[in-house]
mmCIF file of C-alpha atoms and ligand atoms in Angstrom:
data_model
loop_
_atom_site.group_PDB
_atom_site.id
_atom_site.type_symbol
_atom_site.label_atom_id
_atom_site.label_comp_id
_atom_site.label_asym_id
_atom_site.label_seq_id
_atom_site.Cartn_x
_atom_site.Cartn_y
_atom_site.Cartn_z
ATOM 1 C CA PHE A 1 -20.556 -72.899 -10.651
ATOM 2 C CA SER A 2 -21.474 -72.552 -14.309
ATOM 3 C CA TYR A 3 -24.624 -71.015 -15.614
ATOM 4 C CA GLU A 4 -25.237 -70.572 -19.345
ATOM 5 C CA ASN A 5 -21.513 -70.551 -20.150
ATOM 6 C CA MET A 6 -20.800 -68.101 -17.401
ATOM 7 C CA SER A 7 -18.548 -69.113 -14.577
ATOM 8 C CA LEU A 8 -19.962 -67.628 -11.385
ATOM 9 C CA ASP A 9 -18.024 -67.202 -8.210
ATOM 10 C CA ILE A 10 -20.489 -66.840 -5.371
ATOM 11 C CA GLU A 11 -19.498 -65.761 -1.910
ATOM 12 C CA LEU A 12 -21.550 -66.093 1.203
ATOM 13 C CA THR A 13 -21.730 -63.691 4.090
ATOM 14 C CA ILE A 14 -23.501 -64.505 7.310
ATOM 15 C CA GLY A 15 -24.900 -62.081 9.835
ATOM 16 C CA VAL A 16 -25.498 -63.469 13.277
ATOM 17 C CA SER A 17 -27.912 -62.043 15.799
ATOM 18 C CA LYS A 18 -29.054 -63.533 19.101
ATOM 19 C CA LEU A 19 -32.640 -63.866 20.158
ATOM 20 C CA HIS A 20 -33.146 -62.483 23.630
ATOM 21 C CA ASP A 21 -36.075 -63.412 25.839
ATOM 22 C CA GLN A 22 -39.435 -62.117 24.746
ATOM 23 C CA GLU A 23 -38.024 -60.511 21.654
ATOM 24 C CA LYS A 24 -39.849 -60.402 18.369
ATOM 25 C CA VAL A 25 -38.285 -62.627 15.743
ATOM 26 C CA ASP A 26 -38.522 -60.082 12.932
ATOM 27 C CA ARG A 27 -36.377 -57.686 14.922
ATOM 28 C CA VAL A 28 -33.696 -60.349 15.333
ATOM 29 C CA ILE A 29 -33.785 -61.126 11.624
ATOM 30 C CA ARG A 30 -33.432 -57.448 10.798
ATOM 31 C CA ARG A 31 -30.360 -57.182 12.997
ATOM 32 C CA ALA A 32 -28.886 -60.251 11.304
ATOM 33 C CA GLN A 33 -29.498 -58.591 7.931
ATOM 34 C CA VAL A 34 -27.729 -55.452 9.128
ATOM 35 C CA ALA A 35 -24.780 -57.586 10.261
ATOM 36 C CA SER A 36 -24.650 -59.493 6.994
ATOM 37 C CA LYS A 37 -24.711 -56.297 4.939
ATOM 38 C CA GLU A 38 -21.885 -54.890 7.046
ATOM 39 C CA ALA A 39 -20.014 -58.219 6.684
ATOM 40 C CA SER A 40 -20.306 -57.969 2.934
ATOM 41 C CA LEU A 41 -19.070 -54.366 2.930
ATOM 42 C CA ARG A 42 -16.135 -55.318 5.096
ATOM 43 C CA ARG A 43 -15.509 -58.499 3.127
ATOM 44 C CA LEU A 44 -15.949 -60.714 6.146
ATOM 45 C CA LYS A 45 -17.541 -64.133 6.022
ATOM 46 C CA VAL A 46 -19.343 -63.935 9.344
ATOM 47 C CA LEU A 47 -20.185 -60.958 11.511
ATOM 48 C CA HIS A 48 -21.999 -60.953 14.827
ATOM 49 C CA TYR A 49 -24.369 -58.064 15.241
ATOM 50 C CA HIS A 50 -23.255 -55.737 17.997
ATOM 51 C CA ASN A 51 -25.317 -53.084 19.482
ATOM 52 C CA LYS A 52 -23.449 -50.165 17.992
ATOM 53 C CA LEU A 53 -25.611 -47.148 17.375
ATOM 54 C CA GLY A 54 -26.439 -46.521 13.780
ATOM 55 C CA GLN A 55 -26.404 -50.096 12.600
ATOM 56 C CA ASP A 56 -29.940 -50.561 13.732
ATOM 57 C CA PRO A 57 -32.301 -49.138 11.095
ATOM 58 C CA GLU A 58 -34.602 -47.789 13.788
ATOM 59 C CA LEU A 59 -31.809 -45.842 15.420
ATOM 60 C CA THR A 60 -30.563 -44.685 12.036
ATOM 61 C CA GLY A 61 -33.932 -42.988 11.551
ATOM 62 C CA ILE A 62 -33.736 -41.333 14.952
ATOM 63 C CA ILE A 63 -30.195 -40.130 14.313
ATOM 64 C CA MET A 64 -31.164 -38.724 10.907
ATOM 65 C CA SER A 65 -33.885 -36.522 12.322
ATOM 66 C CA LYS A 66 -31.816 -35.478 15.331
ATOM 67 C CA LEU A 67 -28.827 -34.677 13.162
ATOM 68 C CA LYS A 68 -30.862 -32.296 11.032
ATOM 69 C CA LEU A 69 -31.900 -30.493 14.191
ATOM 70 C CA ALA A 70 -28.361 -30.529 15.576
ATOM 71 C CA LEU A 71 -27.080 -28.888 12.380
ATOM 72 C CA ASP A 72 -29.847 -26.289 12.307
ATOM 73 C CA GLU A 73 -29.413 -25.441 15.977
ATOM 74 C CA GLY A 74 -25.614 -25.473 15.932
ATOM 75 C CA TRP A 75 -25.209 -28.348 18.386
ATOM 76 C CA LEU A 76 -22.260 -29.904 16.616
ATOM 77 C CA GLU A 77 -18.771 -29.025 17.736
ATOM 78 C CA LEU A 78 -15.259 -29.516 16.503
ATOM 79 C CA ALA A 79 -12.244 -31.034 18.168
ATOM 80 C CA PHE A 80 -8.745 -30.263 16.935
ATOM 81 C CA GLN A 81 -5.956 -32.794 17.123
ATOM 82 C CA PRO A 82 -2.377 -31.522 16.826
ATOM 83 C CA GLN A 83 0.017 -32.845 14.226
ATOM 84 C CA ILE A 84 3.621 -32.554 15.310
ATOM 85 C CA ASN A 85 6.730 -32.190 13.194
ATOM 86 C CA THR A 86 9.085 -34.388 15.191
ATOM 87 C CA SER A 87 12.233 -33.119 13.432
ATOM 88 C CA ASN A 88 11.927 -29.754 15.235
ATOM 89 C CA GLY A 89 9.100 -30.504 17.678
ATOM 90 C CA ASP A 90 6.942 -27.732 16.224
ATOM 91 C CA LEU A 91 3.213 -27.821 15.852
ATOM 92 C CA PHE A 92 2.701 -28.558 12.167
ATOM 93 C CA GLY A 93 -1.071 -28.377 12.051
ATOM 94 C CA VAL A 94 -4.372 -29.739 13.323
ATOM 95 C CA GLU A 95 -6.988 -32.140 12.039
ATOM 96 C CA ALA A 96 -10.570 -31.034 12.622
ATOM 97 C CA LEU A 97 -12.815 -33.821 13.911
ATOM 98 C CA VAL A 98 -16.541 -33.318 14.312
ATOM 99 C CA ARG A 99 -18.205 -34.014 17.680
ATOM 100 C CA TRP A 100 -21.829 -34.410 18.667
ATOM 101 C CA ASN A 101 -23.132 -34.613 22.201
ATOM 102 C CA ASP A 102 -26.858 -35.239 22.030
ATOM 103 C CA GLY A 103 -29.033 -34.369 25.017
ATOM 104 C CA GLU A 104 -30.673 -37.809 25.040
ATOM 105 C CA LEU A 105 -28.283 -40.171 23.304
ATOM 106 C CA GLY A 106 -25.068 -38.707 24.714
ATOM 107 C CA TRP A 107 -21.864 -38.637 22.657
ATOM 108 C CA ILE A 108 -22.436 -40.100 19.229
ATOM 109 C CA PRO A 109 -19.175 -40.997 17.464
ATOM 110 C CA PRO A 110 -18.556 -39.540 13.983
ATOM 111 C CA ASP A 111 -17.955 -43.069 12.714
ATOM 112 C CA VAL A 112 -21.645 -43.572 13.369
ATOM 113 C CA PHE A 113 -23.303 -40.345 12.292
ATOM 114 C CA VAL A 114 -21.135 -39.292 9.344
ATOM 115 C CA PRO A 115 -22.189 -42.360 7.297
ATOM 116 C CA ILE A 116 -25.804 -41.597 8.205
ATOM 117 C CA ALA A 117 -25.372 -37.988 7.090
ATOM 118 C CA GLU A 118 -24.062 -39.359 3.795
ATOM 119 C CA GLN A 119 -27.196 -41.396 3.313
ATOM 120 C CA CYS A 120 -29.588 -38.488 3.709
ATOM 121 C CA ARG A 121 -27.602 -35.684 2.057
ATOM 122 C CA LEU A 122 -26.994 -33.909 5.331
ATOM 123 C CA ILE A 123 -23.349 -34.408 4.500
ATOM 124 C CA THR A 124 -23.312 -31.182 2.465
ATOM 125 C CA PRO A 125 -24.329 -28.875 5.338
ATOM 126 C CA LEU A 126 -22.209 -30.976 7.725
ATOM 127 C CA THR A 127 -19.069 -30.511 5.650
ATOM 128 C CA ALA A 128 -19.843 -26.818 5.086
ATOM 129 C CA PHE A 129 -20.164 -26.427 8.865
ATOM 130 C CA VAL A 130 -16.830 -28.163 9.497
ATOM 131 C CA VAL A 131 -15.030 -26.089 6.848
ATOM 132 C CA ARG A 132 -16.453 -22.824 8.209
ATOM 133 C CA GLU A 133 -15.699 -23.624 11.857
ATOM 134 C CA THR A 134 -12.187 -24.800 11.047
ATOM 135 C CA CYS A 135 -11.416 -21.667 9.024
ATOM 136 C CA ALA A 136 -12.843 -19.502 11.828
ATOM 137 C CA PHE A 137 -10.653 -21.417 14.288
ATOM 138 C CA TYR A 138 -7.611 -20.787 12.095
ATOM 139 C CA ARG A 139 -8.380 -17.053 11.869
ATOM 140 C CA ARG A 140 -8.607 -16.692 15.673
ATOM 141 C CA PHE A 141 -5.479 -18.794 16.216
ATOM 142 C CA ASN A 142 -3.471 -16.829 13.676
ATOM 143 C CA ASP A 143 -4.704 -13.474 15.019
ATOM 144 C CA ASN A 144 -3.828 -14.467 18.588
ATOM 145 C CA THR A 145 -0.454 -16.080 18.021
ATOM 146 C CA GLY A 146 0.787 -14.798 14.657
ATOM 147 C CA GLN A 147 1.603 -18.429 13.814
ATOM 148 C CA GLU A 148 0.663 -20.203 10.616
ATOM 149 C CA ILE A 149 -0.443 -23.805 11.026
ATOM 150 C CA ALA A 150 -1.880 -26.310 8.603
ATOM 151 C CA ILE A 151 -5.522 -27.336 8.900
ATOM 152 C CA SER A 152 -6.865 -30.703 7.765
ATOM 153 C CA ILE A 153 -10.513 -31.341 7.027
ATOM 154 C CA ASN A 154 -12.188 -34.653 6.213
ATOM 155 C CA LEU A 155 -14.326 -34.901 3.101
ATOM 156 C CA SER A 156 -16.832 -37.601 2.300
ATOM 157 C CA ALA A 157 -17.366 -39.428 -0.946
ATOM 158 C CA ARG A 158 -20.481 -37.420 -1.699
ATOM 159 C CA ASN A 159 -18.685 -34.119 -1.213
ATOM 160 C CA LEU A 160 -16.434 -34.939 -4.130
ATOM 161 C CA SER A 161 -19.308 -34.995 -6.579
ATOM 162 C CA ASP A 162 -20.824 -31.795 -5.269
ATOM 163 C CA GLU A 163 -19.742 -28.799 -7.335
ATOM 164 C CA PHE A 164 -21.723 -26.404 -5.222
ATOM 165 C CA LEU A 165 -19.804 -27.480 -2.143
ATOM 166 C CA ILE A 166 -16.466 -26.903 -3.830
ATOM 167 C CA GLN A 167 -17.527 -23.324 -4.610
ATOM 168 C CA GLU A 168 -18.741 -22.805 -1.078
ATOM 169 C CA VAL A 169 -15.491 -24.164 0.350
ATOM 170 C CA SER A 170 -13.551 -21.761 -1.797
ATOM 171 C CA SER A 171 -15.537 -18.744 -0.615
ATOM 172 C CA ILE A 172 -15.274 -19.762 3.069
ATOM 173 C CA ILE A 173 -11.485 -20.100 2.823
ATOM 174 C CA GLU A 174 -11.353 -16.645 1.269
ATOM 175 C CA GLU A 175 -13.741 -15.109 3.790
ATOM 176 C CA TYR A 176 -11.531 -16.151 6.716
ATOM 177 C CA GLN A 177 -8.330 -15.310 4.840
ATOM 178 C CA VAL A 178 -6.829 -18.723 5.263
ATOM 179 C CA PRO A 179 -3.886 -19.223 2.907
ATOM 180 C CA PRO A 180 -5.079 -22.147 0.725
ATOM 181 C CA ARG A 181 -1.617 -23.759 0.869
ATOM 182 C CA LEU A 182 -2.270 -24.403 4.576
ATOM 183 C CA VAL A 183 -5.504 -26.314 3.935
ATOM 184 C CA THR A 184 -5.543 -30.075 3.369
ATOM 185 C CA PHE A 185 -8.624 -32.069 2.481
ATOM 186 C CA GLU A 186 -8.491 -35.704 3.510
ATOM 187 C CA VAL A 187 -10.403 -38.323 1.600
ATOM 188 C CA THR A 188 -10.387 -42.053 2.106
ATOM 189 C CA GLU A 189 -10.027 -44.618 -0.571
ATOM 190 C CA THR A 190 -13.604 -45.734 -0.121
ATOM 191 C CA ALA A 191 -14.626 -42.239 -1.234
ATOM 192 C CA ILE A 192 -12.877 -42.864 -4.521
ATOM 193 C CA ILE A 193 -14.015 -46.383 -5.301
ATOM 194 C CA GLY A 194 -16.308 -46.169 -8.250
ATOM 195 C CA ASP A 195 -15.625 -43.558 -10.818
ATOM 196 C CA ILE A 196 -11.927 -42.822 -10.819
ATOM 197 C CA GLU A 197 -12.183 -40.240 -13.645
ATOM 198 C CA LYS A 198 -14.867 -38.290 -11.828
ATOM 199 C CA SER A 199 -12.838 -38.407 -8.628
ATOM 200 C CA ARG A 200 -9.788 -37.155 -10.451
ATOM 201 C CA ALA A 201 -11.766 -34.206 -11.846
ATOM 202 C CA ALA A 202 -13.100 -33.350 -8.372
ATOM 203 C CA LEU A 203 -9.636 -33.594 -6.840
ATOM 204 C CA GLU A 204 -8.256 -31.338 -9.553
ATOM 205 C CA ASP A 205 -11.006 -28.760 -8.971
ATOM 206 C CA LEU A 206 -10.041 -28.681 -5.316
ATOM 207 C CA LEU A 207 -6.316 -28.546 -6.048
ATOM 208 C CA ASP A 208 -7.006 -25.566 -8.318
ATOM 209 C CA LEU A 209 -8.006 -23.668 -5.186
ATOM 210 C CA GLY A 210 -4.408 -24.073 -4.066
ATOM 211 C CA VAL A 211 -5.184 -26.542 -1.274
ATOM 212 C CA LYS A 212 -3.603 -29.951 -0.670
ATOM 213 C CA MET A 213 -5.265 -33.331 -0.970
ATOM 214 C CA ALA A 214 -4.462 -36.258 1.303
ATOM 215 C CA LEU A 215 -5.271 -39.912 0.853
ATOM 216 C CA ASP A 216 -6.552 -40.828 4.325
ATOM 217 C CA ASP A 217 -6.379 -44.249 5.984
ATOM 218 C CA PHE A 218 -3.728 -45.365 3.527
ATOM 219 C CA GLY A 219 -3.235 -49.102 3.695
ATOM 220 C CA THR A 220 -6.709 -50.096 4.851
ATOM 221 C CA GLY A 221 -8.104 -50.550 1.355
ATOM 222 C CA TYR A 222 -6.904 -52.951 -1.248
ATOM 223 C CA SER A 223 -5.991 -51.026 -4.348
ATOM 224 C CA SER A 224 -4.323 -47.938 -2.972
ATOM 225 C CA LEU A 225 -1.421 -48.211 -5.359
ATOM 226 C CA VAL A 226 -3.686 -47.676 -8.332
ATOM 227 C CA TYR A 227 -5.137 -44.573 -6.704
ATOM 228 C CA LEU A 228 -1.710 -43.227 -5.959
ATOM 229 C CA LYS A 229 -0.723 -43.625 -9.548
ATOM 230 C CA GLU A 230 -3.923 -42.286 -11.066
ATOM 231 C CA LEU A 231 -4.924 -39.514 -8.702
ATOM 232 C CA PRO A 232 -3.168 -36.264 -7.872
ATOM 233 C CA PHE A 233 -2.822 -36.659 -4.095
ATOM 234 C CA THR A 234 -0.217 -34.482 -2.432
ATOM 235 C CA GLU A 235 -0.238 -36.189 0.976
ATOM 236 C CA LEU A 236 -0.351 -39.706 2.274
ATOM 237 C CA LYS A 237 -1.862 -40.438 5.674
ATOM 238 C CA ILE A 238 -0.736 -43.742 7.030
ATOM 239 C CA ASP A 239 -3.543 -45.464 8.847
ATOM 240 C CA LYS A 240 -3.389 -46.036 12.567
ATOM 241 C CA GLY A 241 -4.198 -49.699 11.950
ATOM 242 C CA PHE A 242 -0.594 -50.196 10.838
ATOM 243 C CA LEU A 243 0.782 -48.896 14.065
ATOM 244 C CA VAL A 244 -0.910 -51.319 16.423
ATOM 245 C CA LYS A 245 1.364 -53.194 18.709
ATOM 246 C CA ASP A 246 0.680 -56.877 18.601
ATOM 247 C CA ASP A 247 2.345 -60.094 17.636
ATOM 248 C CA LYS A 248 2.528 -58.764 14.104
ATOM 249 C CA ALA A 249 4.444 -55.661 15.193
ATOM 250 C CA GLN A 250 7.535 -56.484 13.170
ATOM 251 C CA HIS A 251 5.516 -57.240 10.079
ATOM 252 C CA ASN A 252 3.590 -53.988 10.483
ATOM 253 C CA ALA A 253 6.826 -52.072 10.933
ATOM 254 C CA SER A 254 8.090 -53.266 7.562
ATOM 255 C CA LEU A 255 4.834 -52.214 5.948
ATOM 256 C CA VAL A 256 5.007 -48.775 7.538
ATOM 257 C CA GLU A 257 8.558 -48.347 6.338
ATOM 258 C CA ALA A 258 7.543 -49.361 2.821
ATOM 259 C CA ALA A 259 4.539 -47.008 2.886
ATOM 260 C CA VAL A 260 6.661 -44.048 3.991
ATOM 261 C CA LEU A 261 9.189 -44.791 1.282
ATOM 262 C CA LEU A 262 6.442 -45.053 -1.301
ATOM 263 C CA GLY A 263 5.005 -41.681 -0.328
ATOM 264 C CA LYS A 264 8.418 -40.028 -0.329
ATOM 265 C CA THR A 265 9.308 -41.530 -3.690
ATOM 266 C CA LEU A 266 6.121 -40.059 -5.116
ATOM 267 C CA LYS A 267 7.125 -36.702 -3.572
ATOM 268 C CA MET A 268 4.185 -36.703 -1.225
ATOM 269 C CA GLU A 269 4.057 -35.402 2.317
ATOM 270 C CA VAL A 270 3.715 -38.411 4.621
ATOM 271 C CA ILE A 271 1.768 -38.165 7.878
ATOM 272 C CA ALA A 272 1.272 -40.939 10.398
ATOM 273 C CA GLU A 273 -1.828 -41.022 12.552
ATOM 274 C CA GLY A 274 -2.587 -43.038 15.661
ATOM 275 C CA VAL A 275 0.888 -42.520 17.122
ATOM 276 C CA GLU A 276 0.403 -43.687 20.681
ATOM 277 C CA SER A 277 3.936 -44.003 22.031
ATOM 278 C CA LEU A 278 7.396 -42.481 21.887
ATOM 279 C CA GLU A 279 8.612 -45.762 20.465
ATOM 280 C CA MET A 280 6.289 -45.448 17.491
ATOM 281 C CA ALA A 281 7.245 -41.816 16.903
ATOM 282 C CA GLU A 282 10.935 -42.757 16.974
ATOM 283 C CA GLN A 283 10.400 -45.587 14.600
ATOM 284 C CA LEU A 284 8.528 -43.320 12.195
ATOM 285 C CA ALA A 285 11.212 -40.652 12.409
ATOM 286 C CA GLY A 286 13.730 -43.355 11.582
ATOM 287 C CA TYR A 287 11.817 -44.126 8.415
ATOM 288 C CA GLY A 288 11.719 -40.439 7.509
ATOM 289 C CA CYS A 289 8.127 -39.769 8.530
ATOM 290 C CA GLU A 290 8.336 -36.644 10.638
ATOM 291 C CA ILE A 291 4.751 -35.501 10.870
ATOM 292 C CA CYS A 292 2.903 -37.464 13.519
ATOM 293 C CA GLN A 293 -0.576 -37.273 14.977
ATOM 294 C CA GLY A 294 -1.797 -39.362 17.874
ATOM 295 C CA PHE A 295 -2.619 -39.740 21.537
ATOM 296 C CA TYR A 296 1.085 -39.776 22.441
ATOM 297 C CA PHE A 297 1.273 -36.076 21.548
ATOM 298 C CA ALA A 298 -2.277 -34.947 22.195
ATOM 299 C CA ARG A 299 -5.893 -36.028 21.958
ATOM 300 C CA PRO A 300 -8.423 -34.138 19.864
ATOM 301 C CA MET A 301 -9.409 -31.043 21.934
ATOM 302 C CA SER A 302 -12.037 -28.327 21.937
ATOM 303 C CA GLU A 303 -10.755 -24.921 20.835
ATOM 304 C CA ALA A 304 -10.561 -23.725 24.463
ATOM 305 C CA LYS A 305 -8.554 -26.774 25.563
ATOM 306 C CA PHE A 306 -6.368 -26.503 22.508
ATOM 307 C CA ALA A 307 -5.518 -22.884 23.400
ATOM 308 C CA VAL A 308 -4.407 -23.970 26.887
ATOM 309 C CA TRP A 309 -2.432 -26.867 25.430
ATOM 310 C CA TYR A 310 -0.703 -24.584 22.930
ATOM 311 C CA GLU A 311 0.116 -22.057 25.642
ATOM 312 C CA GLY A 312 2.046 -24.702 27.579
ATOM 313 C CA TYR A 313 3.517 -26.373 24.534
ATOM 314 C CA ASP A 314 7.232 -26.990 24.664
ATOM 315 C CA ASN A 315 8.454 -28.069 21.263
ATOM 316 C CA LYS A 316 11.826 -29.243 22.576
ATOM 317 C CA ARG A 317 10.103 -32.154 24.294
ATOM 318 C CA ASN A 318 8.968 -33.478 20.964
ATOM 319 C CA ILE A 319 12.147 -33.322 18.944
ATOM 320 C CA ILE A 320 12.598 -36.935 18.079
ATOM 321 C CA GLY A 321 15.951 -38.134 16.855
ATOM 322 C CA LYS A 322 16.462 -40.252 13.840
ATOM 323 C CA LYS A 323 17.380 -43.273 15.859
ATOM 324 C CA HIS A 324 18.216 -45.499 12.916
ATOM 325 C CA GLU A 325 20.613 -42.993 11.385
ATOM 326 C CA ILE A 326 22.288 -42.427 14.742
ATOM 327 C CA THR A 327 22.761 -46.169 15.124
ATOM 328 C CA TYR A 328 24.553 -46.299 11.790
ATOM 329 C CA GLU A 329 26.897 -43.490 12.751
ATOM 330 C CA THR A 330 28.047 -44.958 16.037
HETATM 331 P P1 C2E B 401 -10.053 -40.333 10.724
HETATM 332 O O1 C2E B 401 -10.151 -39.255 9.692
HETATM 333 O O2 C2E B 401 -9.129 -41.463 10.429
HETATM 334 O O3 C2E B 401 -9.646 -39.598 12.072
HETATM 335 C C1 C2E B 401 -8.741 -40.090 12.999
HETATM 336 C C2 C2E B 401 -9.430 -40.798 14.124
HETATM 337 O O4 C2E B 401 -8.438 -41.413 14.950
HETATM 338 C C3 C2E B 401 -10.196 -39.851 15.048
HETATM 339 O O5 C2E B 401 -11.361 -40.534 15.515
HETATM 340 C C4 C2E B 401 -9.204 -39.630 16.195
HETATM 341 O O6 C2E B 401 -9.806 -39.265 17.412
HETATM 342 C C5 C2E B 401 -8.577 -41.007 16.281
HETATM 343 N N1 C2E B 401 -7.241 -40.968 16.881
HETATM 344 C C6 C2E B 401 -6.384 -39.932 16.945
HETATM 345 N N2 C2E B 401 -5.220 -40.283 17.538
HETATM 346 C C7 C2E B 401 -5.344 -41.589 17.866
HETATM 347 C C8 C2E B 401 -4.468 -42.530 18.517
HETATM 348 O O7 C2E B 401 -3.337 -42.228 18.911
HETATM 349 N N3 C2E B 401 -4.944 -43.789 18.674
HETATM 350 C C9 C2E B 401 -6.190 -44.159 18.246
HETATM 351 N N4 C2E B 401 -6.564 -45.411 18.458
HETATM 352 N N5 C2E B 401 -7.033 -43.304 17.640
HETATM 353 C C10 C2E B 401 -6.616 -42.031 17.437
HETATM 354 P P2 C2E B 401 -12.778 -39.839 15.531
HETATM 355 O O8 C2E B 401 -12.652 -38.406 15.901
HETATM 356 O O9 C2E B 401 -13.674 -40.713 16.318
HETATM 357 O O10 C2E B 401 -13.199 -39.866 14.023
HETATM 358 C C11 C2E B 401 -13.489 -41.067 13.389
HETATM 359 C C12 C2E B 401 -13.695 -40.879 11.908
HETATM 360 O O11 C2E B 401 -14.874 -40.112 11.641
HETATM 361 C C13 C2E B 401 -12.576 -40.092 11.247
HETATM 362 O O12 C2E B 401 -11.508 -40.958 11.028
HETATM 363 C C14 C2E B 401 -13.262 -39.619 9.985
HETATM 364 O O13 C2E B 401 -13.280 -40.648 9.023
HETATM 365 C C15 C2E B 401 -14.674 -39.380 10.466
HETATM 366 N N6 C2E B 401 -14.840 -37.934 10.713
HETATM 367 C C16 C2E B 401 -14.552 -37.216 11.832
HETATM 368 N N7 C2E B 401 -14.833 -35.908 11.656
HETATM 369 C C17 C2E B 401 -15.304 -35.793 10.381
HETATM 370 C C18 C2E B 401 -15.770 -34.696 9.589
HETATM 371 O O14 C2E B 401 -15.780 -33.533 9.990
HETATM 372 N N8 C2E B 401 -16.194 -34.990 8.318
HETATM 373 C C19 C2E B 401 -16.165 -36.250 7.803
HETATM 374 N N9 C2E B 401 -16.585 -36.448 6.556
HETATM 375 N N10 C2E B 401 -15.726 -37.307 8.517
HETATM 376 C C20 C2E B 401 -15.306 -37.082 9.790
HETATM 377 CA CA1 CA B 402 -8.844 -38.002 8.615
HETATM 378 CA CA1 CA B 403 -7.460 -41.553 9.052
#
C-alpha cells in the first residue's frame, strides 16, 4: 500500500505454537514469536514451533552458560569426515565438525549451539579451539602416516570481522607446521550477507596466509552468483540439499550439473557434500565433480575411529568411473 508517496510491500510471517494443558499463555506466545522470527529469517510464511533445543529463549540462556564452561573445561570434541577423490579413490581431506556431549542435555547439535555461540561472542574461542584441534590432528596424522591431506574448517560470519582471530589462526597453522595450501576455510553465504566489501577484505586477509576459501552450502541462498563474481573464493561446496532423492530428482540433477560446470568455469575446486549413495557419486563424477563427502563414504568420526577407518581404507573400492563419458564411447 501507499504511504506518503512511498509504495510499501509488506509481508506477513506467522509463528504457530500450541497451548498444552495447564501451560501459561505467555510461554506459548513466546514460542510463537520464536517461530515467527525463524519464519522471517527463512522467508517462510508460516512456521510451527517445534521443540528443537536453542529456539527456546530459556534454553538458549542455559546453553550459553554451559557452552562457556564446556569451552573452558575442554568438553568439546571434533569429528572428522573424509572427503574422497573418486577419480583415484584416494582420501583427499577431512572436514572438521565440532561435537558437544553435555552431561545433562546429551548431544547438542552444532546447528543449535554454533548460532548461540555467535550471539554471545563465544564464537571466537570456539573457532580458535576448532582450528587448534584440527591442526593438531593434522600434525599427528602426518607424523604417523607421512601422508598429506587437506583439512577444512568452518568459519562463522563473526569470525570474518575479527582481525585478532585471523592472526591467531595464522600462528596456530605455523605452530603445527601445517602447509597453508592444505587448509580450507568454509564460509556460508549467510556469513557474507551484509557488507560485501568488508567480507572481501577479510577473505583476502585469509587468502594471504596461503589457505583456500570455500563457499559452503552453495545453492541454498539466493544470490550466490553475485558472491561468486565479487568474492575471491577458491572452492565451491555444493549443498547436500541438492542431492536429495525425491520426485524432483531429475530437476536437482540438472542444477547440480550446472553448479559443477559453473565452479569449473570459474576455475574453482568443486566439492559435493551429502553424498549418500554410489549412484550420487557416479552422477557427480559424470559431471566432473570428483571430490565427494558424505555418508556413502564415511560418517564424521572421532580421531580414534578415523585412525581405524584409515588403516582399513582401500582406495580401489572408491574409484568411480565417469559413467557418462563411458556411455558416449560405447
Ligand atoms: P556443514 O558445514 O554443511 O557440515 C556438513 C553437515 O552435513 C554435517 O552436520 C555433517 O555431519 C552432515 N553430513 C555429512 N555427510 C552427510 C550425508 O551424507 N547426508 C546428510 N544428510 N548429512 C551429512 P553437522 O556435523 O551436524 O554440522 C552441522 C553444521 O554445523 C555444519 O554444516 C556447520 O554449518 C556447523 N558447524 C559444525 N562444526 C562447526 C564448527 O566447528 N564451526 C562452525 N562455525 N560451524 C560448525
Ligand atoms: Ca562446512
Ligand atoms: Ca555445507
